[in-house]
Amino acid sequence: MKRFIGSVAALALATSAVAAEQFVVYASRSFVRWGPAAAIEQAFEAAHPGVDLVWVAPAGAAEMLSRLIAELSAGRTDADVFLGITAGSLPRALAEGVFRPFDPDLIPNLAFIPEDLRVDPSNHVLPFDHGYIAFVASPALSEDLLPRSFTDLLRPELGGKIILQDPRTSETGLAFLLWTVAHFGDSWPQYWRALLPNLLTITRGWTEAFAMFEAGEAPLVLSYSTDAAYAYLTVGEAKYRVLTLDGEGYRLIEGLGIVRTTRRADLAHALIDIVLSPEIQELIPTSQWMFPVHSGVALPPDFARLAVVPEHPVFLDPGEVAQHLDDWISQWQAILGN
Amino acid sequence: MAGHPRQLTGRGAAGAALALLPLLFLGVAFFWPLWDVLRLGLQIDGRWTGERLQAALSDPYVRRLILFTLEQAALSALLSLGLGFPLGWFLTRYRFPGRRLLRAFTIVPFVLPSITVALGFVLFFGRSGHLNRFLMALFGLGEPPIRVLYTLWAVVLAHAFYNAPVVARFVNAAWERADPTPVEAARTLGARPLRAFLTVTLPLLVPAVLSALALVFVLCTLSFSIPLALGGARYATVEVGVYLYTRGVVASFPRAAALAILTLGLSLVLTYLHLWGGGMFSARQGGVRLGSTVPLFTREKPRRALWLLYLLPAAVVFLGPIGAVIADSFLHPAPGGASPTLHWYRMIASPAWNPFIESSPLAAVRTSLLVGGGATALSLVLGLSVSAVLRRVRSRVLETVLMAPLAVSSVVLGLALLLAFRRPPLSALRGGWAIVLAHTLIVYPFVVRAIRPLWDALDPALSEAARTLGASPFATFRTVTLPLLGSGVLAAGAFAFALSLGEMTAVAMLSGPGAMTMPMAIYHFLGSRDFGAASAMATVLMVTTALAAWAWDRAGSRWLKRDGALAVSRPTAENQAVPGDA
């Protein structure tokens, strides 16, 4: 079927002849807004003249993945590659058969990716960056209120001062839910109940949460451990404080994969190799504000100095997530109402 | 009245053929898709069972969704009454310059796209919004004093913004039509104005108030865009729940279908209650003097200070959000203070692909206009043929069948079409068509409601004369009936167009690449916090809708002037908003 994204042809009004072939990447909103999307597009289109790389990113990664799954089950999607999947969603994607296995031989840069970042031994998804979830405080929050532990987050002085993301639609939101499960075990629902009064709101995606935080709507947001580096390198001042809780930070590995139904697996492999290339990986720290996965890429000194690596990284086993996620989400939804 | 309601002899075949067209359309585009939802929600492995409904009802989250939906709807109805009743009183009692304009203004919420209101609320009532910045500067405060956003009250207040004018129109209409003699009698007999109001006027208004409350309650129960945009994860309604079950991490169409069946039941009950309430209203109003604008009270000193107490906060609630949207569309925010710019308008006139709205802004505008045009054309054809059928065959069953989409909320309709477009025959069509069909189904009942009374009021002798002179039924319709219905059809079309432009609920379920409309683009801009672009597009959308609404009003009143009948006058317009996007 001819692709006619974005054209009025959707209404079958004839203008379906698009000059360039379109190659469609579904990604998280944050990656296209912040990450090296433009550089990837440029490198890709330079290497493949006549192909137009189209980003589709109207929502957070988790929501985009749900949509891709729905489209695949309906038998039609425009996506060729999906970018932004994390370990929390990986089991679901694998179970739904979203991705086709990639061929390692077609991705030379794969050789530079450390084994411990390769979360999917079945070779459907590869990592392109990684980092840690943390709480980030703005200067509006006084020093003595800075939360250093899960318990600190419950202080009544923080009432209505925290912005979280919805684990049903956002990868960071999902990561925080998994983090509380990892930290508290079966008693995580009690913690969430106690936390609710301190939340300003729970947003659909990270992008709006962080924008609200930057606009001063609340002084605390669930974000990334690199945000002090971000503030320093963009406005020249490390105005944001990164807060690990009890020394912990949930580890987030973002990956990408080739959509099962693509007709251009060759282009998909080429795109993945570009994303993993040193040229793009070098841009990851100061655009996506994550750690690169390419072992040959050095971190910018200021980034290395200010990006926080938690003492105790937390990471829930994907098998366990696969088994319980549905149940956890149901419980989480039930807590919301209280 | 139609001349011969039951005269089917000799016309039976034609009537049956005529009924076939809308029945076929509704069958493919409505009943079959709805059947898909029922099957998905009520069947497990081909076996009919209530297990999914039971599972949904025993899920505390779903129970909470239902409770919250009813709770916010009740609060919204009460607040709408609180804000709207004084406005109705004000419009009825006082003559002042701009009164007609103000009254015309109360029609705005029917057509104002709800996502633009949600956007306005964020811009105006947000912690760093216009109101808080103003108050902080005025009183030198360190903390924003207004904390309504991100609470239940944001949803309730936005609903009141929408529906207070509805209440005002109901109250105003009932009051103006109420017979002034009893009040005059009471006053003559020595009752003080307040006592006369409480014991005579108020009881006369009770049916109108109840009817308005019922309508507002229904609208707020089925509301989607406002809780979606303003409620966050915590204040979600059942409709938002259906949407999340099709889009979230635990996406599950069967669960979405089960929830959809629950909301379908809810909306059926509410629609019935509303119709019952509406019937009560018109029954009580029967026989009173129509169109009299005699003031109920003699004009004693107007209590200006008292009115200021009402009008000032009312103006803040009504004009603030809209003003904020328009203002921000022309402003470039900067740390030192905003500067005027046309940047946002240039941005939304751009044909360049925008990944965040998965369309170019310009294409979104174009898609909206095309979808609106398509839905208007289809709903006029469908509305006219349904009206024609219902004129010939006066059957309650047939009427219920032909008007059934009225009782189905937009989210359920969206889910039904979403499922239907996954299988033949509809899978042959591309996504944009799903939205056109959804909007046609949402809009055509209003076309029928607007056209039927007009048609019934036509003198049957005219078309009979044409038939006697040898014109075929279709030629008669084309050359006699349609021109006579003329501006009434035009008005219905303009209203249909306005409704389609602003509708976002079905679009949220159905949109995708190539099917991005303006309201959905605004929602995505809101999500990526591109307020400038969102505001510019919202302003364009409001202006376009307002133009369509204006055309509707003009065409409608032209018809009124010519024929002097009240059949499609404002009271019916009130009822026109039933399953719309509150």
PDB file of N, CA, C and O in Angstrom, chain B residues 30-71:
ATOM      1  N   PHE B  30     -23.239   2.094  11.658  1.00  0.00           N
ATOM      2  CA  PHE B  30     -23.581   2.260  13.068  1.00  0.00           C
ATOM      3  C   PHE B  30     -23.926   0.952  13.771  1.00  0.00           C
ATOM      4  O   PHE B  30     -23.256   0.549  14.717  1.00  0.00           O
ATOM      5  N   PHE B  31     -24.983   0.246  13.273  1.00  0.00           N
ATOM      6  CA  PHE B  31     -25.452  -0.923  14.022  1.00  0.00           C
ATOM      7  C   PHE B  31     -24.448  -2.080  13.997  1.00  0.00           C
ATOM      8  O   PHE B  31     -24.193  -2.707  15.019  1.00  0.00           O
ATOM      9  N   TRP B  32     -23.867  -2.309  12.832  1.00  0.00           N
ATOM     10  CA  TRP B  32     -22.881  -3.379  12.755  1.00  0.00           C
ATOM     11  C   TRP B  32     -21.662  -3.068  13.640  1.00  0.00           C
ATOM     12  O   TRP B  32     -21.236  -3.908  14.447  1.00  0.00           O
ATOM     13  N   PRO B  33     -21.090  -1.854  13.532  1.00  0.00           N
ATOM     14  CA  PRO B  33     -19.977  -1.521  14.438  1.00  0.00           C
ATOM     15  C   PRO B  33     -20.369  -1.637  15.919  1.00  0.00           C
ATOM     16  O   PRO B  33     -19.581  -2.124  16.725  1.00  0.00           O
ATOM     17  N   LEU B  34     -21.586  -1.211  16.229  1.00  0.00           N
ATOM     18  CA  LEU B  34     -22.016  -1.293  17.632  1.00  0.00           C
ATOM     19  C   LEU B  34     -22.114  -2.756  18.069  1.00  0.00           C
ATOM     20  O   LEU B  34     -21.789  -3.119  19.203  1.00  0.00           O
ATOM     21  N   TRP B  35     -22.558  -3.578  17.128  1.00  0.00           N
ATOM     22  CA  TRP B  35     -22.625  -5.018  17.370  1.00  0.00           C
ATOM     23  C   TRP B  35     -21.233  -5.570  17.687  1.00  0.00           C
ATOM     24  O   TRP B  35     -21.063  -6.412  18.570  1.00  0.00           O
ATOM     25  N   ASP B  36     -20.224  -5.057  16.970  1.00  0.00           N
ATOM     26  CA  ASP B  36     -18.836  -5.464  17.254  1.00  0.00           C
ATOM     27  C   ASP B  36     -18.473  -5.184  18.709  1.00  0.00           C
ATOM     28  O   ASP B  36     -17.824  -5.995  19.369  1.00  0.00           O
ATOM     29  N   VAL B  37     -18.867  -3.991  19.183  1.00  0.00           N
ATOM     30  CA  VAL B  37     -18.558  -3.626  20.572  1.00  0.00           C
ATOM     31  C   VAL B  37     -19.262  -4.585  21.530  1.00  0.00           C
ATOM     32  O   VAL B  37     -18.653  -5.104  22.471  1.00  0.00           O
ATOM     33  N   LEU B  38     -20.549  -4.852  21.266  1.00  0.00           N
ATOM     34  CA  LEU B  38     -21.311  -5.734  22.144  1.00  0.00           C
ATOM     35  C   LEU B  38     -20.686  -7.127  22.167  1.00  0.00           C
ATOM     36  O   LEU B  38     -20.532  -7.740  23.221  1.00  0.00           O
ATOM     37  N   ARG B  39     -20.322  -7.601  20.982  1.00  0.00           N
ATOM     38  CA  ARG B  39     -19.741  -8.948  20.914  1.00  0.00           C
ATOM     39  C   ARG B  39     -18.430  -9.006  21.670  1.00  0.00           C
ATOM     40  O   ARG B  39     -18.161  -9.939  22.421  1.00  0.00           O
ATOM     41  N   LEU B  40     -17.626  -7.978  21.484  1.00  0.00           N
ATOM     42  CA  LEU B  40     -16.315  -7.972  22.127  1.00  0.00           C
ATOM     43  C   LEU B  40     -16.455  -7.900  23.648  1.00  0.00           C
ATOM     44  O   LEU B  40     -15.692  -8.521  24.390  1.00  0.00           O
ATOM     45  N   GLY B  41     -17.451  -7.139  24.089  1.00  0.00           N
ATOM     46  CA  GLY B  41     -17.605  -6.961  25.530  1.00  0.00           C
ATOM     47  C   GLY B  41     -18.382  -8.081  26.190  1.00  0.00           C
ATOM     48  O   GLY B  41     -18.234  -8.329  27.388  1.00  0.00           O
ATOM     49  N   LEU B  42     -19.231  -8.753  25.425  1.00  0.00           N
ATOM     50  CA  LEU B  42     -20.136  -9.730  26.041  1.00  0.00           C
ATOM     51  C   LEU B  42     -19.885 -11.167  25.608  1.00  0.00           C
ATOM     52  O   LEU B  42     -20.584 -12.074  26.027  1.00  0.00           O
ATOM     53  N   GLN B  43     -18.893 -11.361  24.731  1.00  0.00           N
ATOM     54  CA  GLN B  43     -18.608 -12.730  24.308  1.00  0.00           C
ATOM     55  C   GLN B  43     -17.211 -13.135  24.737  1.00  0.00           C
ATOM     56  O   GLN B  43     -16.271 -12.346  24.651  1.00  0.00           O
ATOM     57  N   ILE B  44     -17.090 -14.377  25.206  1.00  0.00           N
ATOM     58  CA  ILE B  44     -15.758 -14.936  25.427  1.00  0.00           C
ATOM     59  C   ILE B  44     -15.739 -16.260  24.676  1.00  0.00           C
ATOM     60  O   ILE B  44     -16.576 -17.130  24.916  1.00  0.00           O
ATOM     61  N   ASP B  45     -14.827 -16.383  23.745  1.00  0.00           N
ATOM     62  CA  ASP B  45     -14.742 -17.566  22.876  1.00  0.00           C
ATOM     63  C   ASP B  45     -16.089 -17.892  22.229  1.00  0.00           C
ATOM     64  O   ASP B  45     -16.525 -19.058  22.234  1.00  0.00           O
ATOM     65  N   GLY B  46     -16.753 -16.882  21.720  1.00  0.00           N
ATOM     66  CA  GLY B  46     -17.999 -17.116  21.006  1.00  0.00           C
ATOM     67  C   GLY B  46     -19.207 -17.394  21.893  1.00  0.00           C
ATOM     68  O   GLY B  46     -20.305 -17.625  21.397  1.00  0.00           O
ATOM     69  N   ARG B  47     -19.005 -17.348  23.202  1.00  0.00           N
ATOM     70  CA  ARG B  47     -20.104 -17.643  24.116  1.00  0.00           C
ATOM     71  C   ARG B  47     -20.542 -16.329  24.773  1.00  0.00           C
ATOM     72  O   ARG B  47     -19.700 -15.544  25.223  1.00  0.00           O
ATOM     73  N   TRP B  48     -21.858 -16.100  24.798  1.00  0.00           N
ATOM     74  CA  TRP B  48     -22.354 -14.863  25.408  1.00  0.00           C
ATOM     75  C   TRP B  48     -22.272 -14.977  26.927  1.00  0.00           C
ATOM     76  O   TRP B  48     -22.691 -15.972  27.509  1.00  0.00           O
ATOM     77  N   THR B  49     -21.715 -13.959  27.546  1.00  0.00           N
ATOM     78  CA  THR B  49     -21.549 -14.007  28.989  1.00  0.00           C
ATOM     79  C   THR B  49     -21.404 -12.600  29.553  1.00  0.00           C
ATOM     80  O   THR B  49     -20.942 -11.698  28.860  1.00  0.00           O
ATOM     81  N   GLY B  50     -21.786 -12.451  30.786  1.00  0.00           N
ATOM     82  CA  GLY B  50     -21.629 -11.142  31.416  1.00  0.00           C
ATOM     83  C   GLY B  50     -20.349 -11.032  32.211  1.00  0.00           C
ATOM     84  O   GLY B  50     -20.178 -10.090  32.983  1.00  0.00           O
ATOM     85  N   GLU B  51     -19.429 -11.988  32.000  1.00  0.00           N
ATOM     86  CA  GLU B  51     -18.220 -12.035  32.839  1.00  0.00           C
ATOM     87  C   GLU B  51     -17.400 -10.756  32.758  1.00  0.00           C
ATOM     88  O   GLU B  51     -16.911 -10.256  33.768  1.00  0.00           O
ATOM     89  N   ARG B  52     -17.252 -10.240  31.542  1.00  0.00           N
ATOM     90  CA  ARG B  52     -16.420  -9.037  31.395  1.00  0.00           C
ATOM     91  C   ARG B  52     -17.067  -7.847  32.088  1.00  0.00           C
ATOM     92  O   ARG B  52     -16.380  -7.034  32.697  1.00  0.00           O
ATOM     93  N   LEU B  53     -18.398  -7.761  31.979  1.00  0.00           N
ATOM     94  CA  LEU B  53     -19.090  -6.658  32.659  1.00  0.00           C
ATOM     95  C   LEU B  53     -18.923  -6.796  34.165  1.00  0.00           C
ATOM     96  O   LEU B  53     -18.646  -5.827  34.868  1.00  0.00           O
ATOM     97  N   GLN B  54     -19.084  -8.042  34.641  1.00  0.00           N
ATOM     98  CA  GLN B  54     -18.928  -8.279  36.072  1.00  0.00           C
ATOM     99  C   GLN B  54     -17.524  -7.925  36.532  1.00  0.00           C
ATOM    100  O   GLN B  54     -17.346  -7.261  37.545  1.00  0.00           O
ATOM    101  N   ALA B  55     -16.542  -8.381  35.738  1.00  0.00           N
ATOM    102  CA  ALA B  55     -15.150  -8.091  36.089  1.00  0.00           C
ATOM    103  C   ALA B  55     -14.937  -6.584  36.139  1.00  0.00           C
ATOM    104  O   ALA B  55     -14.293  -6.059  37.052  1.00  0.00           O
ATOM    105  N   ALA B  56     -15.508  -5.872  35.152  1.00  0.00           N
ATOM    106  CA  ALA B  56     -15.344  -4.422  35.127  1.00  0.00           C
ATOM    107  C   ALA B  56     -15.999  -3.803  36.358  1.00  0.00           C
ATOM    108  O   ALA B  56     -15.405  -2.960  37.032  1.00  0.00           O
ATOM    109  N   LEU B  57     -17.199  -4.257  36.663  1.00  0.00           N
ATOM    110  CA  LEU B  57     -17.930  -3.649  37.779  1.00  0.00           C
ATOM    111  C   LEU B  57     -17.298  -3.973  39.131  1.00  0.00           C
ATOM    112  O   LEU B  57     -17.462  -3.224  40.083  1.00  0.00           O
ATOM    113  N   SER B  58     -16.575  -5.102  39.194  1.00  0.00           N
ATOM    114  CA  SER B  58     -15.964  -5.417  40.483  1.00  0.00           C
ATOM    115  C   SER B  58     -14.554  -4.824  40.590  1.00  0.00           C
ATOM    116  O   SER B  58     -13.917  -4.922  41.625  1.00  0.00           O
ATOM    117  N   ASP B  59     -14.099  -4.181  39.500  1.00  0.00           N
ATOM    118  CA  ASP B  59     -12.801  -3.507  39.544  1.00  0.00           C
ATOM    119  C   ASP B  59     -12.978  -2.162  40.258  1.00  0.00           C
ATOM    120  O   ASP B  59     -13.758  -1.314  39.820  1.00  0.00           O
ATOM    121  N   PRO B  60     -12.249  -1.971  41.364  1.00  0.00           N
ATOM    122  CA  PRO B  60     -12.436  -0.714  42.117  1.00  0.00           C
ATOM    123  C   PRO B  60     -12.169   0.518  41.259  1.00  0.00           C
ATOM    124  O   PRO B  60     -12.781   1.569  41.469  1.00  0.00           O
ATOM    125  N   TYR B  61     -11.262   0.378  40.294  1.00  0.00           N
ATOM    126  CA  TYR B  61     -10.948   1.522  39.442  1.00  0.00           C
ATOM    127  C   TYR B  61     -12.160   1.912  38.608  1.00  0.00           C
ATOM    128  O   TYR B  61     -12.502   3.096  38.504  1.00  0.00           O
ATOM    129  N   VAL B  62     -12.814   0.914  38.035  1.00  0.00           N
ATOM    130  CA  VAL B  62     -13.983   1.200  37.197  1.00  0.00           C
ATOM    131  C   VAL B  62     -15.104   1.781  38.057  1.00  0.00           C
ATOM    132  O   VAL B  62     -15.775   2.747  37.668  1.00  0.00           O
ATOM    133  N   ARG B  63     -15.278   1.209  39.242  1.00  0.00           N
ATOM    134  CA  ARG B  63     -16.326   1.745  40.125  1.00  0.00           C
ATOM    135  C   ARG B  63     -16.041   3.198  40.453  1.00  0.00           C
ATOM    136  O   ARG B  63     -16.930   4.043  40.485  1.00  0.00           O
ATOM    137  N   ARG B  64     -14.765   3.463  40.683  1.00  0.00           N
ATOM    138  CA  ARG B  64     -14.372   4.829  41.006  1.00  0.00           C
ATOM    139  C   ARG B  64     -14.620   5.760  39.793  1.00  0.00           C
ATOM    140  O   ARG B  64     -15.075   6.879  39.943  1.00  0.00           O
ATOM    141  N   LEU B  65     -14.335   5.249  38.586  1.00  0.00           N
ATOM    142  CA  LEU B  65     -14.593   6.039  37.374  1.00  0.00           C
ATOM    143  C   LEU B  65     -16.065   6.421  37.289  1.00  0.00           C
ATOM    144  O   LEU B  65     -16.410   7.578  37.036  1.00  0.00           O
ATOM    145  N   ILE B  66     -16.928   5.429  37.537  1.00  0.00           N
ATOM    146  CA  ILE B  66     -18.365   5.689  37.438  1.00  0.00           C
ATOM    147  C   ILE B  66     -18.785   6.707  38.493  1.00  0.00           C
ATOM    148  O   ILE B  66     -19.478   7.683  38.201  1.00  0.00           O
ATOM    149  N   LEU B  67     -18.314   6.465  39.728  1.00  0.00           N
ATOM    150  CA  LEU B  67     -18.680   7.382  40.814  1.00  0.00           C
ATOM    151  C   LEU B  67     -18.201   8.800  40.524  1.00  0.00           C
ATOM    152  O   LEU B  67     -18.944   9.771  40.680  1.00  0.00           O
ATOM    153  N   PHE B  68     -16.943   8.886  40.081  1.00  0.00           N
ATOM    154  CA  PHE B  68     -16.415  10.217  39.810  1.00  0.00           C
ATOM    155  C   PHE B  68     -17.189  10.893  38.679  1.00  0.00           C
ATOM    156  O   PHE B  68     -17.467  12.088  38.742  1.00  0.00           O
ATOM    157  N   THR B  69     -17.538  10.113  37.658  1.00  0.00           N
ATOM    158  CA  THR B  69     -18.291  10.662  36.535  1.00  0.00           C
ATOM    159  C   THR B  69     -19.587  11.297  37.024  1.00  0.00           C
ATOM    160  O   THR B  69     -19.913  12.433  36.673  1.00  0.00           O
ATOM    161  N   LEU B  70     -20.317  10.555  37.864  1.00  0.00           N
ATOM    162  CA  LEU B  70     -21.595  11.072  38.355  1.00  0.00           C
ATOM    163  C   LEU B  70     -21.386  12.243  39.310  1.00  0.00           C
ATOM    164  O   LEU B  70     -22.113  13.235  39.271  1.00  0.00           O
ATOM    165  N   GLU B  71     -20.343  12.120  40.138  1.00  0.00           N
ATOM    166  CA  GLU B  71     -20.070  13.173  41.113  1.00  0.00           C
ATOM    167  C   GLU B  71     -19.753  14.496  40.417  1.00  0.00           C
ATOM    168  O   GLU B  71     -20.358  15.534  40.717  1.00  0.00           O
TER     169      GLU B  71
END
